[in-house]
Structures are given as C-alpha cells and as structure tokens.
Amino acid sequence: MKKRVRKSEHLPESESPDLSEDEKRIAANTRILMKSVQEEALPVLEKTALRLRMEETIELQGTRTFRGTWLAVAASVALLLVSVSGYFLLRQNTGSAMQEEASKLTFDTADTRLQLADRRIVRLSEQNADLVYKQDGLRIQIDSASVVEQRTADQAFNTLTVPYGKRSTVTLVDGTKIWLNSGSKLVYPSTSDGKTREVYLEGQAYFSVSHADDIPFFVHTKNMKVQVFGTEFDVSAYDDDPQSTAVLVKGSIELTANQKSFFGSKKKKLTPGTMAAYDPGTSELQTSQVDVASYISWKEGYLILNKVPLPDILRKLGRYYRADISLGSADARNMTFSGRLDLQEDIAPVLDIIAATTSLNYQQTERRFIFR
Amino acid sequence: MTDTDPGNDLWERFVSGSSSAFSELYDAYTDILYKFGMRYTADSELVKDCIHDLFIDLHTYRPSLAREVNVRFYLLKSFRRKLHAAHRRSSLLNLNRWNTDETFGVQALSFSIEHEIIVDEEQREMLEQLASEINQLPERQREILYLRFNQDLDYEEIASMMQISVPTCRTFIYRAIKQLRGKLACGSFALIILWA
C-alpha cells in the first residue's frame, strides 16, 4: 500500500454527511481497494528508450523550424497520422491477438499444419516436422528437404498446430528453438521486428531461447505469461490438464499467472530446477523443486516418471500416440508409476509395460484402449 | 488546492527554459503517467506513444505554459486527454464502424492486498466481493472512484478532468458508493485500518 498522505484523508465526514454507516464503511473499503490497485511499472530499459525517442523527435523539430513553422506543423500532422496507424498495428501484436488467432485453427486433421501469414496452409505429414525460419522469416526450411516462401503483411502471425500423435520443432529467426509436443498450438509473428519476441502457446513446448539482453521473450498461455531473456524451460498449458506448469532448466524466468483475477495476478521469479504450477480453479500458484529431466524428457522421445499417477500417464500417452486410453478400474486411479518409457516404440509395447507393472490388463478396439 | 506540489519548483525552472528541468520532469513523472495510462488500456505501446506526445507538446509550447499549476494534476489531465483522443482514433480505425463505442474509462482493476494488512479471512472475503462489484460498475463510475481514492484528486480536479460540473461529480461518487453493496461483515476493523 502506498503511504501517500494528502488532503482528503477524512473521507466519511467531509465527503459524505448523508451516507449511512454502512455506506461509509463501503467508502472506506473502496479506498483500501483503490490504494492497493496493482500497478504495472514501466521497465527501466523502456523508459530510457522512450526518452531517446523523445529526444530524436525534438531534434527533428529543431531542424524543421528553420524552414518555417508551417512545415513543422505539417510534419507533426504527418507524424501523428503515422503514429495513429502505428497504434492500430501495434495493438495486434499482443498475447490476446495471438490467442484469438489460435482459437481460429483446430486440430481436425492427422497432419501437422503450418498456417502462413498469407493464410496458405502447409501440411506436414512427418512424425517430427522440423521448421527453420530464415531471412527475416520470409523463407522457411522444412525438414531440410523443402523450402516454403511467404509474403508477409506486417504483424501477421504464423500458426503451427501439432495434432495428437505428432511432434514438431521450430527455429525462429532469432535462433530460438521450440520443441512442440503433441496436441499443441503455437502462434508467433511471421516476421521479426527486432523489438519484441512473443509467442502464444496452447499445449506443451520446450523453449531454448537465444539470448538478447534488451529484448525479452514472452510466452503467453491462456492463464500465464512467462518473460525471459535467454534460457531453457518447459511450459505446459493443456486445456484438459487441471494445472498449467512451467519448469525452468537454466537461467531465470519471470512468470505471471492469471492477470485478470481481483486478488492476485501472481508474479514469481523462478530459479533453475523449479517448477511453478498454476491452478485456475483455486487461483493458486505454487512452486516446488523438481527433477527437471522428468519434465523435459518427452522432447527426446521418452518419459521419465517418478511416482506419477496412472491417469496422468495415460492422458500423456493418449496425446502422444493419438489414442483414446481410459481407465476402467477405479482402484487403479490412485496407482503411481515410476520408471522410464521409451516413446520411440509403438503404443502396444509401451502399454504392455504399464500392464505388466500395474498387473492390469487392457483391451484394444482400433485406437481405443481400456485398462481394467 | 491547499498544499503546494513538490513539483512546482521544477515546473517553474522548466517553463523558464532550463533544459535539465525538462529531463528531470521526464524522470519524475513518466512512471506515474505510465501506471496511470495502464489503467485505461492494456496497450503499453499506446501509453508510451501518448507519454511521448505529451512531453513533445510540453517542450514545444513551453514558453506559453502557465507558471502556477499543480504539476501532477496538470500532467495527468493533459495525459488523460491524449489517451482519450488516441483511444477514439484507434476505435475509428476499427473495422467495426457501427459499433461507435464511446466508452472510455478505467478498465477492470486487479487488487493486491498485502497479507500483513489484512489477516482476517472474513474481511478478505468482503473486500473480494467489493472488488468484483467495483469491476462491474460502469467505466466512468469506476474511473471517478479511481481518481478520487487512488490518485487523491479533489472534486474540482475530477470535475475538470472529466468535463463535468462539481455537483455532478459529487453525485457521481455518492451514487457509485450507494450502488456498491459489498458483503458487510459486522465489526469495524475496516475503519480501524483506515484511520490507522
């Protein structure tokens, strides 16, 4: 709370002689709340950048005045018009614009799909598609075999949807590499403006962000925002998981959860080896020390499990293999499983291992598996 | 305006033409303006653009500016006008032309009550309820409450900022408070905290 002492401290008497006791209390509480409004500070670097921009404008004005005030007026009108259209374009470049973009594309096919800035859709049938952006994002190398070129409109996005059963890696122009797990969507600007680096994620991804001192990299998800400068971490934000998590491998990240809640957009700085888990149901953000390997092993094609509840494992495998795996036995819901599952194998041998260790059986009908 | 603004001295030096004062003014008020602007829009680029334009205006019109002003209020007011204009321009550019949405005000607020201040679960609950009611108020009412209780502006200042009369402003605040129900818990710990 700010300790700002100014006039008007004596609200109930001076302000509202005709308010009832209850209303006075409401006024007092309103003051308490208003004094504790969460404020978003201007980052120091941005403040400095803004000052420089201002000084440039002033210098520009200085040279103009020599040629007469009229020109200066005309120029500032032109500048104004430019900055107005600038607002409009900049407004697009936010997490929410990307979130909207993500909601437009569904996982309705078995292929990984890349939507380009010009709305063309490239289908990638490989199990693990590999995309590398080159030349400011205008050329995209796909699996070292083919190259796609895109025409770009300013600030437009590319969207990559990876269905269940597939994985994908993307290398952005700045060198940042992102591993996308099954059932994930990633939205990112089609070109880099060199000023901001922002992506929107649904599902799970592992980020290896290339370092840039003054350009933060933002990962937005439905309930979280992660800000980093250059580091490696995993973010998991599946709609059908009860929690969204971020696990930091090295460096540092700043995580903000649920910015819109009344009592807590919650901010946390993570240190390596820490997992932050946000539960939108209870609005709680908790951190714990974890064995990092078990959270990121999926990108190497195996799962390391350390006392993981069976339903969670089956949900993960279902995504990974695009199969519907359910648990028919209520007793088995509390079972946990530790060990290593090799996901390079087909689904059947993997499920066999689980069946053997849990002494359950499973029945298969096409892509449906039921454990009993 | 009973108290003199600490920025007054700085302001006079600025109007007299000191270039270091301009820079000090930027340092002293940019953060305040930024936080204030972020109440009206989530678009930080737009807020920065408006700060830029405001200081450029100050620099350009420096010789003709009044010397005797409440600096903080003067800057907040001019800044709010800029935000408002930028907001209108960007909604004009919006494709949704028919939705001539004239609303401009303080967005939904998120509050953070520190644990040391309120430990009582009941009061916490009450404040939470009130918070949600404040966020359901019309934008202009929420804005008035914000200007009054967060920015500590008086009725004259709020009225002049929002271009309404002082009595209207007064009524607005009464009405907003009367509308807020806020789950009332018995006891008066809220008041104790207020006077503490």
Coordinates of C-alpha atoms in Angstrom, one line a residue:
Chain A
M1 CA 0.0 0.0 0.0
K2 CA 1.2 3.4 -0.8
K3 CA 1.8 5.7 2.1
R4 CA 0.7 8.9 0.4
V5 CA -0.6 11.4 2.8
R6 CA -2.5 14.2 1.1
K7 CA -5.7 16.1 1.7
S8 CA -9.0 14.1 1.8
E9 CA -7.9 11.6 4.4
H10 CA -11.1 12.1 6.3
L11 CA -13.4 10.7 3.8
P12 CA -16.5 9.8 5.7
E13 CA -17.1 13.1 7.5
S14 CA -16.1 15.6 4.9
E15 CA -17.2 13.7 1.9
S16 CA -20.5 12.2 2.8
P17 CA -22.6 13.6 5.6
D18 CA -25.6 11.9 4.1
L19 CA -24.1 8.4 3.8
S20 CA -25.2 5.8 6.3
E21 CA -22.7 4.0 8.5
D22 CA -22.7 1.0 6.2
E23 CA -22.1 3.2 3.2
K24 CA -19.3 4.9 5.0
R25 CA -17.7 1.6 5.6
I26 CA -18.1 0.8 1.9
A27 CA -16.4 4.0 1.0
A28 CA -13.6 3.2 3.4
N29 CA -13.2 -0.2 1.9
T30 CA -13.3 1.2 -1.6
R31 CA -10.4 3.4 -0.6
I32 CA -8.5 0.4 0.8
L33 CA -9.0 -1.4 -2.5
M34 CA -8.2 1.6 -4.7
K35 CA -5.0 2.1 -2.7
S36 CA -4.0 -1.4 -3.5
V37 CA -4.6 -1.4 -7.2
Q38 CA -1.9 -3.4 -8.9
E39 CA 0.3 -1.2 -10.9
E40 CA 2.3 -2.1 -13.9
A41 CA 5.6 -0.3 -13.9
L42 CA 7.4 0.9 -16.9
P43 CA 10.6 -1.2 -17.3
V44 CA 13.8 0.9 -16.9
L45 CA 15.0 0.0 -20.4
E46 CA 11.8 1.0 -22.0
K47 CA 11.9 4.3 -20.1
T48 CA 15.3 5.0 -21.5
A49 CA 14.3 4.0 -25.0
L50 CA 11.3 6.3 -24.8
R51 CA 13.5 9.2 -23.7
L52 CA 15.8 8.7 -26.6
R53 CA 12.8 8.6 -29.0
M54 CA 11.6 11.8 -27.5
E55 CA 15.0 13.5 -27.9
E56 CA 15.1 12.4 -31.5
T57 CA 11.6 13.9 -32.2
I58 CA 12.8 17.2 -30.5
E59 CA 15.9 17.3 -32.7
L60 CA 13.8 16.6 -35.7
Q61 CA 11.5 19.5 -34.8
G62 CA 14.5 21.8 -34.2
T63 CA 15.7 21.3 -37.8
R64 CA 12.3 21.8 -39.2
T65 CA 11.7 25.1 -37.5
F66 CA 14.5 26.6 -39.6
R67 CA 12.4 26.0 -42.7
G68 CA 9.4 27.6 -41.1
T69 CA 6.6 26.7 -38.7
W70 CA 4.3 25.6 -41.4
L71 CA 6.5 22.7 -42.3
A72 CA 6.8 21.7 -38.7
V73 CA 3.0 21.7 -38.3
A74 CA 2.6 19.6 -41.5
A75 CA 5.3 17.3 -40.3
S76 CA 3.8 16.8 -36.9
V77 CA 0.4 16.1 -38.5
A78 CA 2.0 13.5 -40.7
L79 CA 3.8 12.0 -37.7
L80 CA 0.6 11.9 -35.9
L81 CA -1.1 10.1 -38.7
V82 CA 1.7 7.6 -38.8
S83 CA 1.6 7.1 -35.1
V84 CA -2.2 6.6 -35.3
S85 CA -1.9 3.8 -37.8
G86 CA 1.0 2.6 -35.7
Y87 CA -1.3 2.2 -32.7
F88 CA -3.6 0.1 -34.7
L89 CA -0.9 -2.2 -35.9
L90 CA 0.8 -2.4 -32.5
R91 CA -2.5 -3.3 -30.9
Q92 CA -2.5 -6.5 -32.9
N93 CA 0.8 -7.6 -31.5
T94 CA -0.3 -8.8 -28.2
G95 CA -0.9 -12.1 -26.4
S96 CA -4.6 -11.7 -26.8
A97 CA -4.4 -11.1 -30.6
M98 CA -2.4 -14.3 -30.8
Q99 CA -4.8 -16.2 -28.6
E100 CA -7.6 -15.2 -30.9
E101 CA -5.6 -16.4 -33.8
A102 CA -5.0 -19.7 -32.0
S103 CA -8.7 -20.2 -31.4
K104 CA -9.4 -20.0 -35.2
L105 CA -7.4 -23.1 -36.0
T106 CA -8.5 -26.5 -34.9
F107 CA -6.7 -29.9 -34.8
D108 CA -9.1 -31.5 -37.2
T109 CA -6.7 -33.5 -39.3
A110 CA -4.0 -36.0 -38.6
D111 CA -1.3 -33.7 -40.1
T112 CA 0.7 -31.0 -38.5
R113 CA -0.3 -27.8 -40.2
L114 CA 1.5 -24.5 -40.7
Q115 CA -0.6 -21.5 -41.5
L116 CA 1.4 -18.8 -43.2
A117 CA 1.0 -15.0 -42.9
D118 CA -0.8 -15.0 -46.3
R119 CA -3.3 -17.7 -44.9
R120 CA -1.9 -20.5 -47.0
I121 CA -1.7 -23.8 -45.1
V122 CA 1.2 -26.2 -45.4
R123 CA 0.6 -29.7 -44.4
L124 CA 3.4 -31.6 -42.8
S125 CA 2.9 -35.4 -42.7
E126 CA 6.1 -36.3 -40.9
Q127 CA 6.0 -37.6 -37.3
N128 CA 8.5 -34.9 -36.2
A129 CA 8.4 -31.9 -38.6
D130 CA 11.3 -29.6 -38.3
L131 CA 10.9 -25.9 -39.3
V132 CA 13.7 -23.3 -39.6
Y133 CA 12.9 -19.7 -40.3
K134 CA 15.4 -17.8 -42.4
Q135 CA 15.7 -14.3 -44.0
D136 CA 13.6 -12.4 -41.5
G137 CA 11.0 -15.2 -41.7
L138 CA 10.4 -15.0 -45.4
R139 CA 11.8 -18.4 -46.1
I140 CA 11.0 -21.5 -44.1
Q141 CA 13.1 -24.6 -44.4
I142 CA 11.1 -27.7 -43.8
D143 CA 12.9 -30.9 -42.9
S144 CA 16.0 -29.9 -44.8
A145 CA 14.2 -31.1 -48.0
S146 CA 11.8 -28.4 -49.0
V147 CA 11.6 -24.6 -48.7
V148 CA 8.4 -22.5 -48.4
E149 CA 8.4 -18.8 -49.0
Q150 CA 5.8 -16.5 -47.6
R151 CA 4.8 -13.0 -48.4
T152 CA 4.1 -11.2 -45.2
A153 CA 1.8 -8.5 -44.1
D154 CA 3.2 -6.5 -41.2
Q155 CA 2.4 -8.0 -37.8
A156 CA 0.6 -11.0 -39.2
F157 CA 1.1 -14.4 -37.5
N158 CA 2.1 -17.9 -38.3
T159 CA 0.3 -20.7 -36.6
L160 CA 1.6 -24.2 -36.1
T161 CA -0.8 -26.9 -35.0
V162 CA 0.6 -30.2 -34.0
P163 CA -2.1 -32.9 -33.6
Y164 CA -2.1 -35.8 -31.1
G165 CA 0.4 -38.3 -32.3
K166 CA 2.8 -35.8 -33.8
R167 CA 5.7 -33.6 -32.6
S168 CA 7.4 -30.7 -34.2
T169 CA 10.4 -28.3 -33.8
V170 CA 10.6 -24.7 -34.9
T171 CA 13.6 -22.5 -35.1
L172 CA 12.7 -18.8 -35.2
V173 CA 14.7 -16.1 -36.9
D174 CA 16.4 -15.0 -33.7
G175 CA 17.7 -18.6 -33.2
T176 CA 15.3 -19.6 -30.5
K177 CA 14.3 -23.2 -30.9
I178 CA 11.0 -24.6 -29.7
W179 CA 10.0 -28.2 -29.4
L180 CA 6.3 -28.7 -29.6
N181 CA 4.6 -31.7 -28.0
S182 CA 1.5 -33.5 -29.3
G183 CA -1.8 -31.6 -29.2
S184 CA -0.2 -28.2 -29.2
K185 CA -0.6 -24.9 -31.0
L186 CA 2.0 -22.2 -31.3
V187 CA 1.3 -18.7 -32.7
Y188 CA 4.1 -16.3 -33.5
P189 CA 4.7 -13.2 -35.6
S190 CA 5.6 -14.2 -39.1
T191 CA 8.5 -11.7 -39.2
S192 CA 10.7 -10.4 -36.5
D193 CA 10.6 -6.6 -36.0
G194 CA 13.7 -6.9 -33.8
K195 CA 11.9 -5.2 -30.9
T196 CA 9.7 -7.8 -29.4
R197 CA 9.7 -11.5 -29.2
E198 CA 6.3 -13.0 -28.3
V199 CA 4.6 -16.3 -28.8
Y200 CA 1.3 -17.8 -27.7
L201 CA 1.2 -21.5 -26.7
E202 CA -1.6 -24.0 -26.1
G203 CA -0.3 -27.4 -25.1
Q204 CA 3.3 -28.2 -24.2
A205 CA 6.5 -26.8 -25.5
Y206 CA 10.2 -26.8 -24.6
F207 CA 11.9 -23.4 -25.3
S208 CA 15.6 -22.8 -25.8
V209 CA 15.5 -19.0 -26.1
S210 CA 18.5 -17.4 -27.7
H211 CA 19.9 -14.6 -25.5
A212 CA 19.2 -11.0 -26.3
D213 CA 20.0 -8.6 -23.4
D214 CA 17.4 -5.9 -24.1
I215 CA 14.7 -7.9 -26.0
P216 CA 12.6 -10.0 -23.7
F217 CA 11.0 -13.1 -25.0
F218 CA 7.4 -13.6 -23.9
V219 CA 5.4 -16.9 -23.8
H220 CA 1.7 -16.3 -23.4
T221 CA -0.7 -19.0 -22.5
K222 CA -4.3 -18.8 -21.5
N223 CA -3.5 -18.4 -17.8
M224 CA 0.1 -17.5 -17.7
K225 CA 2.7 -15.1 -19.1
V226 CA 6.4 -16.1 -19.0
Q227 CA 9.1 -13.5 -19.6
V228 CA 12.7 -14.5 -20.2
F229 CA 15.8 -13.0 -21.7
G230 CA 17.6 -16.2 -22.8
T231 CA 17.2 -19.5 -21.1
E232 CA 15.7 -23.0 -21.4
F233 CA 12.4 -24.0 -19.9
D234 CA 9.3 -26.1 -20.5
V235 CA 5.8 -24.8 -20.5
S236 CA 2.7 -27.0 -20.3
A237 CA -0.7 -25.5 -20.7
Y238 CA -3.2 -28.1 -21.9
D239 CA -6.9 -27.3 -21.6
D240 CA -7.6 -30.7 -20.3
D241 CA -5.0 -30.6 -17.6
P242 CA -6.0 -29.2 -14.2
Q243 CA -2.8 -27.1 -13.9
S244 CA -0.6 -25.1 -16.1
T245 CA 3.1 -25.5 -15.3
A246 CA 6.5 -24.0 -16.2
V247 CA 9.7 -25.8 -15.4
L248 CA 13.0 -23.9 -15.6
V249 CA 16.1 -25.7 -16.7
K250 CA 18.6 -22.8 -16.6
G251 CA 18.8 -19.0 -16.4
S252 CA 15.8 -17.2 -14.9
I253 CA 12.3 -16.6 -15.9
E254 CA 9.5 -14.4 -14.6
L255 CA 6.1 -15.8 -14.5
T256 CA 2.8 -14.0 -14.2
A257 CA -0.4 -16.1 -13.6
N258 CA -3.9 -15.1 -14.1
Q259 CA -3.5 -11.4 -14.7
K260 CA -7.2 -10.7 -14.6
S261 CA -8.1 -12.0 -11.1
F262 CA -9.0 -9.5 -8.5
F263 CA -6.7 -10.5 -5.8
G264 CA -3.9 -11.8 -7.5
S265 CA -2.3 -11.6 -10.7
K266 CA 0.6 -13.6 -9.3
K267 CA 4.2 -13.0 -10.1
K268 CA 7.1 -15.3 -9.4
K269 CA 10.7 -15.4 -10.4
L270 CA 11.9 -19.0 -10.9
T271 CA 15.3 -20.4 -10.3
P272 CA 16.7 -23.4 -12.2
G273 CA 15.2 -26.7 -11.1
T274 CA 11.9 -25.1 -10.0
M275 CA 8.5 -25.8 -11.3
A276 CA 5.7 -23.3 -11.0
A277 CA 2.2 -24.7 -11.2
Y278 CA -0.9 -22.6 -11.6
D279 CA -4.3 -24.0 -10.9
P280 CA -7.0 -21.8 -12.4
G281 CA -9.6 -23.5 -10.3
T282 CA -8.1 -22.4 -7.0
S283 CA -6.1 -19.4 -8.4
E284 CA -3.1 -20.8 -6.6
L285 CA 0.4 -20.5 -7.9
Q286 CA 2.8 -22.9 -6.3
T287 CA 6.5 -23.6 -6.8
S288 CA 8.5 -26.7 -6.0
Q289 CA 11.8 -28.2 -6.6
V290 CA 11.5 -30.9 -9.2
D291 CA 13.6 -33.4 -11.1
V292 CA 13.8 -31.4 -14.3
A293 CA 14.6 -34.4 -16.5
S294 CA 11.2 -36.0 -16.0
Y295 CA 9.5 -32.8 -17.3
I296 CA 11.6 -32.4 -20.4
S297 CA 12.4 -35.9 -21.5
W298 CA 9.4 -36.0 -23.8
K299 CA 11.3 -34.0 -26.4
E300 CA 13.9 -36.7 -26.6
G301 CA 11.2 -39.3 -27.2
Y302 CA 10.9 -40.9 -23.7
L303 CA 9.1 -40.3 -20.5
I304 CA 10.8 -40.3 -17.1
L305 CA 8.2 -40.9 -14.5
N306 CA 8.6 -40.5 -10.8
K307 CA 5.6 -41.6 -8.9
V308 CA 3.2 -40.2 -11.5
P309 CA -0.5 -41.1 -11.0
L310 CA -1.7 -43.6 -13.6
P311 CA -4.4 -41.4 -15.1
D312 CA -1.9 -38.7 -15.8
I313 CA 0.4 -41.1 -17.6
L314 CA -2.5 -42.4 -19.7
R315 CA -3.5 -38.9 -20.7
K316 CA 0.0 -38.1 -21.8
L317 CA 0.3 -41.3 -23.8
G318 CA -3.1 -40.7 -25.3
R319 CA -1.9 -37.3 -26.6
Y320 CA 1.4 -38.7 -27.7
Y321 CA 0.0 -41.6 -29.7
R322 CA -3.3 -40.0 -30.7
A323 CA -5.2 -42.8 -28.9
D324 CA -8.1 -42.9 -26.5
I325 CA -6.8 -44.6 -23.4
S326 CA -9.1 -44.9 -20.4
L327 CA -9.0 -46.5 -17.0
G328 CA -11.9 -48.8 -16.2
S329 CA -10.8 -49.7 -12.7
A330 CA -11.5 -47.2 -10.0
D331 CA -8.9 -48.7 -7.7
A332 CA -6.2 -48.0 -10.3
R333 CA -6.7 -44.3 -10.2
N334 CA -4.5 -43.9 -7.2
M335 CA -1.7 -46.1 -8.5
T336 CA 1.5 -44.3 -9.3
F337 CA 4.2 -45.4 -11.7
S338 CA 7.9 -44.8 -11.7
G339 CA 10.4 -45.6 -14.4
R340 CA 11.2 -44.8 -18.0
L341 CA 9.0 -45.3 -21.0
D342 CA 10.6 -45.3 -24.4
L343 CA 8.2 -43.4 -26.7
Q344 CA 10.1 -44.3 -29.9
E345 CA 8.4 -47.6 -29.7
D346 CA 4.9 -48.2 -30.9
I347 CA 2.0 -47.8 -28.5
A348 CA 1.4 -51.5 -27.8
P349 CA 4.8 -52.3 -26.3
V350 CA 4.5 -49.2 -24.1
L351 CA 1.1 -50.2 -22.8
D352 CA 2.3 -53.7 -22.3
I353 CA 4.9 -52.4 -19.9
I354 CA 2.3 -50.5 -18.0
A355 CA 0.1 -53.5 -17.9
A356 CA 2.9 -55.7 -16.6
T357 CA 4.0 -53.3 -13.8
T358 CA 0.5 -52.5 -12.6
S359 CA -0.9 -56.0 -13.1
L360 CA -3.8 -54.6 -15.0
N361 CA -5.0 -55.8 -18.5
Y362 CA -6.1 -53.7 -21.4
Q363 CA -8.5 -54.3 -24.3
Q364 CA -8.0 -52.7 -27.6
T365 CA -10.6 -51.7 -30.3
E366 CA -8.8 -49.7 -33.0
R367 CA -7.4 -46.6 -31.3
R368 CA -9.3 -47.2 -28.1
F369 CA -7.6 -48.8 -25.1
I370 CA -9.3 -49.6 -21.8
F371 CA -7.4 -50.7 -18.8
R372 CA -9.1 -52.9 -16.3
Chain B
M1 CA -5.6 23.0 -3.7
T2 CA -4.2 23.6 -0.2
D3 CA -0.8 22.1 -0.5
T4 CA 1.9 23.1 -2.9
D5 CA 3.0 20.4 -5.2
P6 CA 6.6 19.4 -4.7
G7 CA 7.0 19.6 -8.5
N8 CA 6.2 23.3 -8.6
D9 CA 9.8 24.4 -8.3
L10 CA 10.8 22.1 -11.0
W11 CA 8.0 23.3 -13.2
E12 CA 9.0 26.9 -12.9
R13 CA 12.5 26.1 -13.9
F14 CA 11.2 24.1 -16.8
V15 CA 8.9 26.9 -18.0
S16 CA 11.8 29.4 -17.7
G17 CA 13.7 27.3 -20.2
S18 CA 16.0 25.1 -18.2
S19 CA 16.8 22.0 -20.3
S20 CA 17.9 20.0 -17.3
A21 CA 14.5 20.7 -15.8
F22 CA 12.8 19.1 -18.8
S23 CA 14.8 16.0 -18.3
E24 CA 14.1 15.9 -14.6
L25 CA 10.4 16.4 -15.3
Y26 CA 10.5 13.3 -17.6
D27 CA 12.3 11.3 -14.9
A28 CA 9.9 12.4 -12.2
Y29 CA 6.6 11.9 -13.9
T30 CA 7.0 9.2 -16.6
D31 CA 6.4 6.4 -14.2
I32 CA 3.4 8.0 -12.7
L33 CA 1.9 8.6 -16.1
Y34 CA 2.7 5.1 -17.3
K35 CA 1.0 3.5 -14.4
F36 CA -2.0 5.9 -14.8
G37 CA -2.2 5.2 -18.5
M38 CA -2.2 1.4 -18.0
R39 CA -5.4 1.8 -16.1
Y40 CA -7.1 2.9 -19.2
T41 CA -5.7 0.5 -21.7
A42 CA -3.7 -2.7 -21.7
D43 CA -1.8 -1.4 -24.7
S44 CA 1.5 -0.3 -23.3
E45 CA 2.7 0.9 -26.7
L46 CA -0.2 3.3 -26.9
V47 CA 0.5 4.5 -23.4
K48 CA 4.2 5.1 -24.3
D49 CA 3.2 6.9 -27.5
C50 CA 0.9 9.2 -25.5
I51 CA 3.7 9.9 -23.0
H52 CA 6.0 10.7 -25.9
D53 CA 3.4 13.1 -27.4
L54 CA 2.7 14.8 -24.1
F55 CA 6.3 15.6 -23.4
I56 CA 6.9 16.8 -27.0
D57 CA 3.9 19.1 -26.6
L58 CA 5.3 20.4 -23.3
H59 CA 8.6 21.0 -25.0
T60 CA 7.1 22.8 -28.0
Y61 CA 4.7 25.0 -26.0
R62 CA 7.0 25.6 -23.1
P63 CA 7.1 29.5 -23.4
S64 CA 3.4 29.8 -23.3
L65 CA 2.7 27.5 -20.4
A66 CA 1.2 28.8 -17.1
R67 CA 3.7 29.0 -14.3
E68 CA 1.3 28.5 -11.4
V69 CA 0.0 25.0 -11.8
N70 CA -0.5 21.8 -9.8
V71 CA 2.0 19.9 -11.9
R72 CA 0.9 16.4 -11.2
F73 CA -2.8 17.2 -11.8
Y74 CA -1.9 19.3 -14.9
L75 CA 0.1 16.4 -16.4
L76 CA -2.5 13.8 -15.5
K77 CA -5.2 15.8 -17.1
S78 CA -3.4 16.5 -20.3
F79 CA -2.3 12.9 -20.5
R80 CA -5.8 11.6 -20.0
R81 CA -7.0 13.8 -22.8
K82 CA -4.3 12.4 -25.1
L83 CA -5.2 8.8 -24.1
H84 CA -8.8 9.6 -24.8
A85 CA -8.0 11.0 -28.2
A86 CA -5.8 8.1 -29.1
H87 CA -8.5 5.7 -28.0
R88 CA -11.1 7.4 -30.2
R89 CA -8.8 7.4 -33.2
S90 CA -8.0 3.7 -32.8
S91 CA -11.6 2.8 -32.5
L92 CA -12.4 4.9 -35.6
L93 CA -9.9 2.8 -37.4
N94 CA -11.5 -0.3 -36.2
L95 CA -13.4 -2.2 -38.8
N96 CA -16.4 -2.4 -36.6
R97 CA -17.5 1.1 -37.6
W98 CA -21.1 0.8 -36.5
N99 CA -20.1 0.0 -33.0
T100 CA -19.3 3.6 -32.3
D101 CA -18.2 2.7 -28.8
E102 CA -17.7 6.0 -27.0
T103 CA -16.8 4.4 -23.7
F104 CA -13.5 5.4 -22.3
G105 CA -12.6 4.7 -18.7
V106 CA -10.7 2.7 -16.2
Q107 CA -10.6 -0.9 -17.1
A108 CA -11.3 -3.7 -14.7
L109 CA -8.8 -3.5 -11.8
S110 CA -6.9 -6.1 -10.0
F111 CA -6.0 -5.5 -6.4
S112 CA -3.3 -6.9 -4.2
I113 CA -4.0 -6.6 -0.6
E114 CA -0.9 -7.4 1.4
H115 CA -1.2 -10.2 3.9
E116 CA 0.2 -8.1 6.8
I117 CA -2.5 -5.6 6.4
I118 CA -5.5 -7.9 6.3
V119 CA -5.2 -11.2 8.0
D120 CA -8.9 -11.6 8.7
E121 CA -10.4 -14.1 6.3
E122 CA -13.8 -12.6 6.7
Q123 CA -12.7 -9.1 5.7
R124 CA -10.7 -10.5 2.9
E125 CA -13.9 -12.1 1.6
M126 CA -15.7 -8.9 1.9
L127 CA -13.1 -6.9 0.1
E128 CA -13.0 -9.5 -2.6
Q129 CA -16.8 -9.2 -3.1
L130 CA -16.4 -5.4 -3.2
A131 CA -13.6 -5.7 -5.7
S132 CA -15.8 -7.7 -8.0
E133 CA -18.6 -5.1 -7.6
I134 CA -16.3 -2.3 -8.4
N135 CA -15.3 -4.0 -11.5
Q136 CA -18.9 -4.3 -12.6
L137 CA -19.6 -0.6 -12.3
P138 CA -19.8 1.4 -15.5
E139 CA -16.4 2.5 -16.7
R140 CA -16.9 6.2 -15.8
Q141 CA -18.0 5.5 -12.3
R142 CA -15.1 3.2 -11.8
E143 CA -12.8 5.9 -13.1
I144 CA -14.2 8.5 -10.7
L145 CA -13.6 6.2 -7.8
Y146 CA -10.1 5.6 -9.0
L147 CA -9.3 9.3 -9.5
R148 CA -10.7 10.1 -6.1
F149 CA -9.3 7.3 -4.0
N150 CA -6.2 6.2 -5.8
Q151 CA -5.0 9.4 -7.3
D152 CA -6.4 11.5 -4.4
L153 CA -7.8 14.2 -6.7
D154 CA -10.4 16.5 -5.2
Y155 CA -13.9 17.1 -6.7
E156 CA -12.8 20.2 -8.6
E157 CA -9.9 18.4 -10.2
I158 CA -12.0 15.3 -11.1
A159 CA -14.8 17.5 -12.5
S160 CA -12.4 19.5 -14.7
M161 CA -10.6 16.3 -15.8
M162 CA -13.9 14.6 -16.8
Q163 CA -15.5 17.7 -18.1
I164 CA -18.5 17.6 -15.7
S165 CA -19.7 20.1 -13.1
V166 CA -18.5 19.8 -9.5
P167 CA -22.0 18.9 -8.2
T168 CA -22.4 16.2 -10.9
C169 CA -19.0 14.8 -9.8
R170 CA -20.1 14.8 -6.2
T171 CA -23.4 13.0 -7.1
F172 CA -21.5 10.5 -9.2
I173 CA -19.4 9.5 -6.3
Y174 CA -22.3 9.2 -3.9
R175 CA -24.2 7.1 -6.4
A176 CA -21.3 4.8 -7.0
I177 CA -20.8 4.2 -3.3
K178 CA -24.5 3.7 -2.8
Q179 CA -24.5 1.2 -5.6
L180 CA -21.8 -0.9 -4.0
R181 CA -23.2 -3.4 -1.6
G182 CA -20.0 -5.1 -0.6
K183 CA -20.8 -8.0 1.7
L184 CA -20.9 -6.3 5.0
A185 CA -19.3 -8.1 7.9
C186 CA -20.0 -6.9 11.4
G187 CA -17.4 -5.2 13.4
S188 CA -15.4 -2.1 12.3
F189 CA -12.0 -3.4 11.6
A190 CA -12.1 -1.8 8.2
L191 CA -12.5 1.6 9.7
I192 CA -9.7 0.9 12.2
I193 CA -7.4 0.1 9.4
L194 CA -8.5 3.3 7.6
W195 CA -7.6 5.5 10.5
A196 CA -4.5 3.6 11.5

